[in-house]
Short mmCIF file of C-alpha atoms in Angstrom, two decimals:
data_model
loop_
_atom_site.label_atom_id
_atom_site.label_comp_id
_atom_site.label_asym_id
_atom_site.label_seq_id
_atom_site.Cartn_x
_atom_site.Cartn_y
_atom_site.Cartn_z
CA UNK A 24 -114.81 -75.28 105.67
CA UNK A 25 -116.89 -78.42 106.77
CA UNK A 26 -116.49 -81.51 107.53
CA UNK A 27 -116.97 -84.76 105.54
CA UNK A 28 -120.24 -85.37 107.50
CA UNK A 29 -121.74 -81.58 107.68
CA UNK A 30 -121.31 -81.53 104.01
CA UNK A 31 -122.75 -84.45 103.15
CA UNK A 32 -125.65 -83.50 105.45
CA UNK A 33 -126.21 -80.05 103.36
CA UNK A 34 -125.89 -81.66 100.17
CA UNK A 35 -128.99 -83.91 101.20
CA UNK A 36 -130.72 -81.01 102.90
CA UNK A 37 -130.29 -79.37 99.16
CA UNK A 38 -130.82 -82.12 96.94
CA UNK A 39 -134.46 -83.35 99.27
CA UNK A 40 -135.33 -79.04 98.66
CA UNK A 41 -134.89 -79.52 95.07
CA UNK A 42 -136.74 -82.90 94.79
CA UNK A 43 -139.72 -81.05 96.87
CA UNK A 44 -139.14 -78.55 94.07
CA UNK A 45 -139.44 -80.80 91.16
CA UNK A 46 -142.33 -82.31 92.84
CA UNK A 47 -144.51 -79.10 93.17
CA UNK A 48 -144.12 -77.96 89.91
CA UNK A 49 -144.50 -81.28 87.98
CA UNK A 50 -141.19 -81.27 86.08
CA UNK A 51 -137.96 -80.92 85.83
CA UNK A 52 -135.73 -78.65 83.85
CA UNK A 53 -134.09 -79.71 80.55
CA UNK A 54 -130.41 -80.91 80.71
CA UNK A 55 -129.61 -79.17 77.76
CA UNK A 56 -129.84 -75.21 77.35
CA UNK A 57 -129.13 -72.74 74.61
CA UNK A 58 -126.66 -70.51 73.74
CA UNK A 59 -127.76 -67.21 71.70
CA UNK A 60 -125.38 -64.82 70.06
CA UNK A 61 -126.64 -62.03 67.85
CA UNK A 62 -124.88 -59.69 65.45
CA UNK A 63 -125.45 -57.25 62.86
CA UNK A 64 -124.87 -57.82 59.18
CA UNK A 65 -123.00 -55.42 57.05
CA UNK A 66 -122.59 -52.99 59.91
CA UNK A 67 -119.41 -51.50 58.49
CA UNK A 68 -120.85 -51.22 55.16
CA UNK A 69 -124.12 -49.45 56.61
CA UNK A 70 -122.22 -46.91 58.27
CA UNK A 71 -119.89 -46.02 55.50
CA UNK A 72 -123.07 -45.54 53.84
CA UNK A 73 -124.52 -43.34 56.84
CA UNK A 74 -121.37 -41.01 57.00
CA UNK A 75 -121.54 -40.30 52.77
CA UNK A 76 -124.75 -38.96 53.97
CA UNK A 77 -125.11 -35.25 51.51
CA UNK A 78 -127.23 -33.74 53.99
CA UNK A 79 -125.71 -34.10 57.29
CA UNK A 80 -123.38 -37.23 58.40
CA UNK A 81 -123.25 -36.80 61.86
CA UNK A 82 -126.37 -36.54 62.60
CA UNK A 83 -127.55 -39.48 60.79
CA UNK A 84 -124.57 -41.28 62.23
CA UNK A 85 -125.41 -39.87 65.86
CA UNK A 86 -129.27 -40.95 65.05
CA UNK A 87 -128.24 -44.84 64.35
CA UNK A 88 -126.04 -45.19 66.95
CA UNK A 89 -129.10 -44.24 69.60
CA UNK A 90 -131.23 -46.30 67.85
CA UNK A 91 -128.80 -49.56 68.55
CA UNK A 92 -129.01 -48.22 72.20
CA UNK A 93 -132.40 -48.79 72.60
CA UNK A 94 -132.20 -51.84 70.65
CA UNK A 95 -129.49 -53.12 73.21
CA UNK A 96 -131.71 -52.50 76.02
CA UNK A 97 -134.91 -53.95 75.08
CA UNK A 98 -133.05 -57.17 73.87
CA UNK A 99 -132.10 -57.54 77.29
CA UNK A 100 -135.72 -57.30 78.07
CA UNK A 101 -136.88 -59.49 75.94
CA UNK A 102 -134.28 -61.84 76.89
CA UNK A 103 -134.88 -61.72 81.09
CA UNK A 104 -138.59 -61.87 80.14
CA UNK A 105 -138.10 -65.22 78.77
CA UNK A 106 -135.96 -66.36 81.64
CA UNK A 107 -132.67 -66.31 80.38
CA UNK A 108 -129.34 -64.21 81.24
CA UNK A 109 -128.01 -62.02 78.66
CA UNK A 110 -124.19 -61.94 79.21
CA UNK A 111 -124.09 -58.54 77.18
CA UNK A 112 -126.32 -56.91 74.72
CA UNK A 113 -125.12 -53.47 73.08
CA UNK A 114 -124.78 -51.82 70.01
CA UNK A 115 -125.40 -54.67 67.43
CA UNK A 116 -124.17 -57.58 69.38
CA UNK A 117 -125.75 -59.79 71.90
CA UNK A 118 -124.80 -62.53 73.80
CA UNK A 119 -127.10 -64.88 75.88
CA UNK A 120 -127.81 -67.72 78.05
CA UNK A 121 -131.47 -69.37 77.59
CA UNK A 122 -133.74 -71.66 78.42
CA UNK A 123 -134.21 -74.33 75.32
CA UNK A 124 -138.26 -74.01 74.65
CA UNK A 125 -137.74 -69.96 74.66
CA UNK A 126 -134.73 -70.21 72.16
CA UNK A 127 -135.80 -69.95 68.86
CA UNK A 128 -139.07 -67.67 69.27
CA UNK A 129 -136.92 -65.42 71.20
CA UNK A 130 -133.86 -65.07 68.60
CA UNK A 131 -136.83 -64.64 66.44
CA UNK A 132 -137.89 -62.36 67.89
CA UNK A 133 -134.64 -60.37 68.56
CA UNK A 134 -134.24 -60.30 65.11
CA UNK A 135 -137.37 -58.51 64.59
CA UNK A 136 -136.79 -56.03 67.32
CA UNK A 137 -133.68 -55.25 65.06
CA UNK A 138 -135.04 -54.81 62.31
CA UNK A 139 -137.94 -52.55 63.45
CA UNK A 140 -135.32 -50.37 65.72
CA UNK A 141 -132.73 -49.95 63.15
CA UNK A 142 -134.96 -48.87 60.80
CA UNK A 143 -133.30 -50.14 57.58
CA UNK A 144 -130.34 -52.99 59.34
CA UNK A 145 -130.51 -56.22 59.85
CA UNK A 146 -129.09 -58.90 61.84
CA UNK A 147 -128.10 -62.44 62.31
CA UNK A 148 -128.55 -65.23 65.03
CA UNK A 149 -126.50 -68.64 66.12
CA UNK A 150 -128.25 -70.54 68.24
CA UNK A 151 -126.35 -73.59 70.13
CA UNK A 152 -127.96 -76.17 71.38
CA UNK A 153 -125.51 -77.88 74.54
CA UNK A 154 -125.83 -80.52 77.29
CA UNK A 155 -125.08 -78.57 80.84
CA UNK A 156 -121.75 -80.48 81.03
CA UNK A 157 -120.73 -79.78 77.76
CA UNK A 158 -117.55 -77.47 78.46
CA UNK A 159 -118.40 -73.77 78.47
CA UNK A 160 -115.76 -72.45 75.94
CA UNK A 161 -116.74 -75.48 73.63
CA UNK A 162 -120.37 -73.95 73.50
CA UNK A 163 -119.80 -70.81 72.82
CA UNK A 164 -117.31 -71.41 69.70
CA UNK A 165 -120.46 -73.55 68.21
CA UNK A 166 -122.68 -70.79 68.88
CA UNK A 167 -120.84 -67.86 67.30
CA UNK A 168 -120.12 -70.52 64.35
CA UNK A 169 -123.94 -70.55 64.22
CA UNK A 170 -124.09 -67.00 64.18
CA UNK A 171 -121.64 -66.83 61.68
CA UNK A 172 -123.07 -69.56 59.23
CA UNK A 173 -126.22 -67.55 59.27
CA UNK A 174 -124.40 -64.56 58.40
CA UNK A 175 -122.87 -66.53 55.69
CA UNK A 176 -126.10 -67.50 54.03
CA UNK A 177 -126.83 -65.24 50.75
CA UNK A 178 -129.20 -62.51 51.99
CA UNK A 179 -128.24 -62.88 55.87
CA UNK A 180 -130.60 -62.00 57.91
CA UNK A 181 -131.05 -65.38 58.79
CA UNK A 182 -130.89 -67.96 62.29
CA UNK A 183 -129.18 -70.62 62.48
CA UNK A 184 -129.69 -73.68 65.12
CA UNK A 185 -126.51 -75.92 65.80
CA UNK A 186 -127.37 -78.63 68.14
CA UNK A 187 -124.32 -80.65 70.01
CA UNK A 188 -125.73 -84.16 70.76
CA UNK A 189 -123.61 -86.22 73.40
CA UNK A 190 -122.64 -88.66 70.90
CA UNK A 191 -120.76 -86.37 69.56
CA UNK A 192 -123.06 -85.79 66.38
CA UNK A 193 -123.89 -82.36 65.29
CA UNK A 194 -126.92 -81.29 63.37
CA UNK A 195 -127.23 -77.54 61.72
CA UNK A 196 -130.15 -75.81 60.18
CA UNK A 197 -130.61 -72.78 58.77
CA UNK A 198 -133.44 -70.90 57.86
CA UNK A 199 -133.99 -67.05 56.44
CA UNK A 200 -136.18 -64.81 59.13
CA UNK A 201 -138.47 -64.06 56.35
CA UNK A 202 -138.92 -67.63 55.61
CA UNK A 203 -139.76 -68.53 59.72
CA UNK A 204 -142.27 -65.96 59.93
CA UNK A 205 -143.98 -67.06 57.27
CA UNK A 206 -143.97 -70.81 57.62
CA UNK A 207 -148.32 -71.87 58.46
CA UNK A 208 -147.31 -74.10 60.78
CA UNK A 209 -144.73 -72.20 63.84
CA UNK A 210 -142.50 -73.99 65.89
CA UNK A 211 -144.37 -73.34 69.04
CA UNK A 212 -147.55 -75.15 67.71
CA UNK A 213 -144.92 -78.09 66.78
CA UNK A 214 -143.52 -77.95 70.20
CA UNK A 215 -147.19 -78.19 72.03
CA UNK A 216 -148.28 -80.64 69.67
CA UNK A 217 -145.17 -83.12 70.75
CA UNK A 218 -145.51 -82.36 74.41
CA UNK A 219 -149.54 -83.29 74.09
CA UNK A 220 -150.55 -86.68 75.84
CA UNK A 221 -151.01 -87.91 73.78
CA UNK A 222 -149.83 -86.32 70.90
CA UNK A 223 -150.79 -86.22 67.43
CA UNK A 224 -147.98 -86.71 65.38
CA UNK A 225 -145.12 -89.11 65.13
CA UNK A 226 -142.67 -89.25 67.44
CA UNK A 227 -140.62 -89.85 64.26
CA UNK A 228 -141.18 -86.88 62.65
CA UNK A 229 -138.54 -85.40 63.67
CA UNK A 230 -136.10 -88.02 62.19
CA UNK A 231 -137.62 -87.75 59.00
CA UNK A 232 -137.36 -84.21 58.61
CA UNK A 233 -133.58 -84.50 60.11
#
């Protein structure tokens, strides 16, 4: 334990270390952060349909469930490469922590990896959007109801973004995978275009497409 004094002399020692921090690299991080949960769609159906395989059950059975191995480790992969913390990630479900600007490309992109590793399964994605002192459990409800509104939509396969404003306000969209990837105009270009100086479109854009 320390005193009053020694405590409030390593709290400024920390807090001048982090404002040298903030300094060198020219910013500072957001104060909100993303929750990412990931599941697959129709996984009980798909392996009903694996095991009424004629030829040989098991093995196709044995043959999918490897395949969601490797897709559980390279999500983890993808997710550390992007900076964030994947709480787990196995079999079909994953469950992460990440930075905002990564959160979309990279649940994007996770959905891609499952598609391509699975072969013939897909998957769907809840993002939640949070203020760091919005209350933990409180975030991840709103993310697995993201996850589970996009599993909800009529072909799945789909992302959802729920973001949890401080006001209290909550604002959803949804969008197919298919659909992002083939939008002209990605949300990274979007995201550079806003954080040009200056930038080239509205700074009310974003309300008027709200």
């Amino acid at each position: 334990t320390f005193t009053d004094a020694e405590f409030k002399r390593r709290q400024k020692v920390a807090s001048d270390k982090l404002s040298a921090l903030y300094t060198a690299v020219g910013a500072r991080p957001s104060t909100y952060y993303a929750i990412l949960a990931l599941d697959g769609d129709n996984m009980g159906r798909h392996v009903d349909n694996l095991l009424a395989d004629p030829n040989d059950p098991l093995a196709a059975h044995t043959a999918f469930s490897r395949r969601l191995d490797v897709f559980g480790r390279q999500a983890r992969a993808v997710i550390e490469a992007a900076m964030g913390s994947a709480v787990y990630s196995g079999g079909d479900d994953v469950l992460a922590l990440i930075p905002l600007e990564n959160a979309i490309p990279k649940a994007l992109e996770l959905l891609d990896l499952f598609h391509a590793t699975t072969v013939d399964a897909r998957a769907s994605a809840g993002i939640a959007v949070v203020h760091h002192t919005y209350p933990l459990d409180a975030a991840l409800r709103a993310a697995r109801a993201a996850e589970q509104a996009a599993k909800h939509t009529p072909t799945k396969d789909s992302l959802c973004v729920r973001v949890l404003k401080r006001s209290g306000e909550i604002v959803q969209v949804i969008t197919r995978r298919a659909a992002a990837r083939a939008c002209p105009v990605s949300f990274a270009s979007l995201t550079a275009d806003f954080q040009g100086r200056p930038s080239p479109l509205s700074g009310r854009l974003p309300y008027a497409v709200q």
